[in-house]
């Protein structure tokens, strides 16, 4: 009865805690969202100011160019009637346009006919085109200078035309115009922002990071009717469509938070730049931060409860570390035992490899002594040279034996793959010859490929694979070592045309104690794969090849 009476109290306490948690989450979300939106608006204004300053600097760079050219003697001579100066001026304007990054620079006479242009050699040349219909030409003739953004009649590319009058107001003789295109600026906007566009005094979108927005009317456009004919000449569109805001994301996705739009004036041009920012990521980060604070508080409250669990985890971690250390030690011992067993298997061949040079040394030494006594020093010197060569051979064999049997294989180093192959063949040479085997080796350029590994452990794996291949092939059977290079690894294949591996045994090749040999323990391939994986590689059986193939996957040296 007491338990039943106490249960409603516990349920009420739980319900109260849940309600408080929900209330705290809602209030925290409201505060963090409002702060994030304010911060995003401030950042958007700063970003718009930076973009406006950059665009203004670019416009200022070109604004003085037509004014300077209008005072140029060569330009004045051309519009005054000296048509012989046109071609020389063409080349000069071409160089100037290339240096200033202007799309085109051209000179028109008082009737609007283009006499010289920087694009004179292009199919889109302005030469002999008449631009008297352009408002920038008419205003420059009347007021001395003018600007107009329009779609090119020849290139069909939008740009800003900056014009200056040649000659005094009472006797104008022509106009110099510079066309500026903003492809690079708009491309930079596309890469760096969600959306940017520039409007003129009438609210027409001129520059934009989204091509689909160009020559649209924004909400700030005046309600006065427009001249369709003039719009068609200037923008190539008779009726300018409306640009609806707020916009979706730049890639068409639906945004979770209304987009923020920042606006900044661009001085002399009378333009406004609009930067569209998605506050979603900042709001999401702020909400995550707020909730993280709440979670942190909850973690502190329940820290005492989890203290016992932490102690228990530490104890288990210690036990796991001890087990892991013992496992590593056992694997090292198994690997060492495998190497020693391999040495035992090849010891007879190695003794024979050493015995022959020792006997030859004795013969050369005895005959050398007799030759010295007989005064035949030249022949004696040749005998002693043979003794040195045979001693070097014995030294190489014993050195390879010592290194192969070492308990600690050593640190990883950069080694040529051919060095591994040569070491394995040196240990197995007598057995290979006595069984009438020929092992096909890879080409020399492949043998020079370097890997980063432990020489002894790679050699141990290769010796095991070669011994298995020797056991599986009859007298004169073919065994090959092949190398395939991949971008990040070297694949060393040991191929034999022997008895093959039954299909029923392939699934258990790398299982401990699974063997087809009467005297085998079934640990050789298991240890070999463990060694390769410990070296960040692998050992696999390639079932797709025609002949029995084991592949050592060795990471390449970078």
Coordinates of C-alpha atoms in Angstrom, one line a residue, residues 84-304:
X84 CA 45.0 57.5 -91.1
X85 CA 45.5 57.4 -87.3
X86 CA 42.7 54.8 -86.9
X87 CA 44.7 51.6 -87.3
X88 CA 47.5 52.7 -85.1
X89 CA 45.0 53.7 -82.4
X90 CA 43.3 50.3 -82.8
X91 CA 46.5 48.6 -81.7
X92 CA 47.1 51.1 -78.9
X93 CA 43.6 50.6 -77.5
X94 CA 44.0 46.8 -77.8
X95 CA 47.1 47.0 -75.6
X96 CA 45.4 49.4 -73.1
X97 CA 42.4 47.1 -72.8
X98 CA 44.6 44.1 -72.1
X99 CA 46.5 46.0 -69.4
X100 CA 43.4 47.5 -67.7
X101 CA 41.3 44.3 -68.1
X102 CA 38.6 46.3 -69.9
X103 CA 36.2 44.3 -72.1
X104 CA 36.5 47.0 -74.9
X105 CA 37.7 50.5 -75.5
X106 CA 36.4 52.4 -78.5
X107 CA 36.2 55.9 -80.1
X108 CA 33.1 57.3 -81.8
X109 CA 32.7 60.4 -83.9
X110 CA 30.1 63.0 -83.3
X111 CA 27.5 61.0 -85.1
X112 CA 28.1 57.8 -83.0
X113 CA 30.1 55.9 -85.7
X114 CA 32.9 53.8 -84.2
X115 CA 36.2 54.8 -85.7
X116 CA 38.7 52.7 -83.6
X117 CA 38.3 49.9 -81.1
X118 CA 40.4 47.6 -79.0
X119 CA 38.5 44.6 -80.4
X120 CA 39.1 45.6 -84.0
X121 CA 40.6 42.2 -84.9
X122 CA 37.7 40.2 -83.4
X123 CA 34.5 39.0 -85.2
X124 CA 32.7 41.1 -82.5
X125 CA 34.6 44.3 -83.5
X126 CA 32.8 47.6 -82.8
X127 CA 34.5 49.3 -85.7
X128 CA 31.9 50.9 -88.1
X129 CA 29.1 50.2 -85.7
X130 CA 26.9 53.2 -84.8
X131 CA 25.9 53.7 -81.1
X132 CA 24.2 57.0 -81.3
X133 CA 21.1 55.3 -80.0
X134 CA 22.8 54.5 -76.7
X135 CA 21.9 56.9 -73.9
X136 CA 25.5 56.9 -72.7
X137 CA 26.5 58.4 -76.0
X138 CA 23.8 61.1 -76.0
X139 CA 24.4 62.1 -72.3
X140 CA 28.2 62.2 -72.8
X141 CA 27.8 64.5 -75.8
X142 CA 25.5 66.8 -73.7
X143 CA 27.0 66.6 -70.2
X144 CA 30.6 65.5 -70.8
X145 CA 30.4 62.0 -69.3
X146 CA 27.9 59.3 -68.7
X147 CA 27.5 55.6 -67.6
X148 CA 25.0 53.0 -68.7
X149 CA 24.6 49.3 -68.0
X150 CA 23.3 47.5 -71.0
X151 CA 23.4 44.3 -73.0
X152 CA 26.0 44.4 -75.8
X153 CA 24.4 44.6 -79.3
X154 CA 27.3 42.6 -80.8
X155 CA 28.7 40.4 -78.0
X156 CA 25.3 39.9 -76.3
X157 CA 27.2 40.2 -73.0
X158 CA 26.0 42.6 -70.3
X159 CA 28.4 45.3 -69.1
X160 CA 28.8 48.8 -67.9
X161 CA 29.6 51.5 -70.5
X162 CA 31.6 54.5 -69.2
X163 CA 31.8 57.4 -71.7
X164 CA 33.5 60.7 -71.9
X165 CA 33.1 63.5 -74.5
X166 CA 36.0 64.5 -76.8
X167 CA 36.1 68.3 -77.3
X168 CA 34.4 71.2 -75.6
X169 CA 30.7 71.3 -74.9
X170 CA 30.1 73.9 -77.5
X171 CA 31.9 71.9 -80.2
X172 CA 31.9 68.2 -79.3
X173 CA 33.8 66.0 -81.8
X174 CA 33.2 62.5 -80.5
X175 CA 33.0 60.2 -77.5
X176 CA 35.4 57.7 -75.9
X177 CA 33.7 54.7 -74.2
X178 CA 35.0 51.9 -72.1
X179 CA 33.0 48.7 -71.6
X180 CA 33.5 46.8 -68.3
X181 CA 32.3 43.3 -67.9
X182 CA 32.0 41.7 -64.5
X183 CA 32.3 37.9 -65.2
X184 CA 35.1 37.4 -62.8
X185 CA 33.4 39.4 -60.0
X186 CA 30.2 37.5 -60.4
X187 CA 32.1 34.2 -60.4
X188 CA 33.8 35.1 -57.1
X189 CA 30.4 36.0 -55.7
X190 CA 29.0 32.6 -56.7
X191 CA 31.9 30.8 -54.9
X192 CA 31.8 32.9 -51.8
X193 CA 28.2 33.8 -51.0
X194 CA 24.7 32.4 -51.1
X195 CA 23.4 35.2 -53.3
X196 CA 24.4 38.7 -54.4
X197 CA 22.8 41.2 -56.8
X198 CA 23.3 44.8 -57.7
X199 CA 20.4 47.1 -58.7
X200 CA 20.4 50.5 -60.4
X201 CA 18.3 53.6 -59.3
X202 CA 15.2 52.0 -60.9
X203 CA 15.5 48.7 -59.0
X204 CA 16.7 46.7 -62.1
X205 CA 19.1 43.8 -61.3
X206 CA 22.3 44.4 -63.2
X207 CA 25.0 42.3 -61.6
X208 CA 24.2 39.0 -59.8
X209 CA 25.7 35.7 -58.7
X210 CA 22.6 34.0 -60.1
X211 CA 22.2 34.5 -63.9
X212 CA 18.5 33.9 -63.7
X213 CA 18.0 37.0 -61.6
X214 CA 19.6 39.4 -64.1
X215 CA 17.4 42.2 -65.6
X216 CA 14.6 41.5 -63.1
X217 CA 12.7 44.3 -61.2
X218 CA 13.1 44.2 -57.5
X219 CA 10.5 45.2 -54.9
X220 CA 12.3 48.6 -54.6
X221 CA 11.6 49.4 -58.2
X222 CA 9.3 52.5 -58.8
X223 CA 5.7 51.9 -59.8
X224 CA 6.0 54.2 -62.8
X225 CA 5.5 52.6 -66.2
X226 CA 8.6 51.7 -68.2
X227 CA 9.3 52.1 -71.9
X228 CA 9.3 48.6 -73.4
X229 CA 11.2 49.8 -76.5
X230 CA 14.0 51.4 -74.4
X231 CA 14.2 48.3 -72.2
X232 CA 14.5 46.1 -75.2
X233 CA 17.4 48.2 -76.6
X234 CA 19.1 48.3 -73.2
X235 CA 18.4 44.9 -71.7
X236 CA 17.2 42.8 -74.6
X237 CA 13.9 42.3 -72.8
X238 CA 10.8 44.4 -73.5
X239 CA 9.0 43.6 -70.2
X240 CA 11.2 43.1 -67.2
X241 CA 9.9 40.4 -64.8
X242 CA 9.7 40.8 -61.1
X243 CA 12.2 39.2 -58.7
X244 CA 10.2 37.7 -55.9
X245 CA 11.6 37.9 -52.3
X246 CA 12.2 36.2 -50.0
X247 CA 14.1 33.8 -52.2
X248 CA 14.7 30.1 -51.8
X249 CA 18.3 28.8 -51.3
X250 CA 20.7 29.2 -54.2
X251 CA 20.4 25.5 -55.0
X252 CA 16.6 25.5 -54.8
X253 CA 16.3 24.0 -51.3
X254 CA 13.7 25.2 -48.8
X255 CA 15.4 27.2 -46.0
X256 CA 14.3 26.6 -42.4
X257 CA 14.9 30.3 -41.4
X258 CA 13.9 33.3 -43.5
X259 CA 16.8 34.6 -45.5
X260 CA 18.5 37.8 -44.3
X261 CA 19.1 40.6 -46.9
X262 CA 21.6 43.3 -46.4
X263 CA 21.8 46.4 -48.6
X264 CA 24.6 48.8 -49.2
X265 CA 24.9 51.8 -51.6
X266 CA 27.6 52.1 -54.2
X267 CA 28.4 55.8 -54.4
X268 CA 29.0 57.4 -57.8
X269 CA 27.2 54.7 -59.8
X270 CA 23.9 55.1 -57.9
X271 CA 23.7 51.4 -57.5
X272 CA 22.8 49.3 -54.4
X273 CA 24.4 45.9 -53.6
X274 CA 22.2 43.3 -51.9
X275 CA 23.7 40.4 -50.0
X276 CA 21.4 37.5 -49.2
X277 CA 22.5 35.4 -46.3
X278 CA 21.0 32.2 -44.9
X279 CA 21.0 32.5 -41.1
X280 CA 20.1 28.8 -40.8
X281 CA 23.6 27.4 -40.0
X282 CA 24.3 30.2 -37.4
X283 CA 20.8 29.7 -35.8
X284 CA 21.3 25.9 -35.7
X285 CA 24.8 26.4 -34.1
X286 CA 23.3 28.8 -31.6
X287 CA 20.5 26.4 -30.7
X288 CA 23.0 23.5 -30.4
X289 CA 25.2 25.7 -28.1
X290 CA 22.2 26.5 -25.9
X291 CA 21.1 23.0 -25.6
X292 CA 24.7 21.9 -24.9
X293 CA 24.7 24.3 -22.0
X294 CA 21.6 22.6 -20.7
X295 CA 23.0 19.2 -21.2
X296 CA 26.2 20.2 -19.4
X297 CA 24.2 21.3 -16.4
X298 CA 22.3 18.0 -16.5
X299 CA 25.7 16.2 -16.7
X300 CA 26.9 18.0 -13.6
X301 CA 23.8 17.1 -11.7
X302 CA 24.1 13.5 -12.5
X303 CA 27.9 13.3 -12.3
X304 CA 27.9 11.7 -8.8

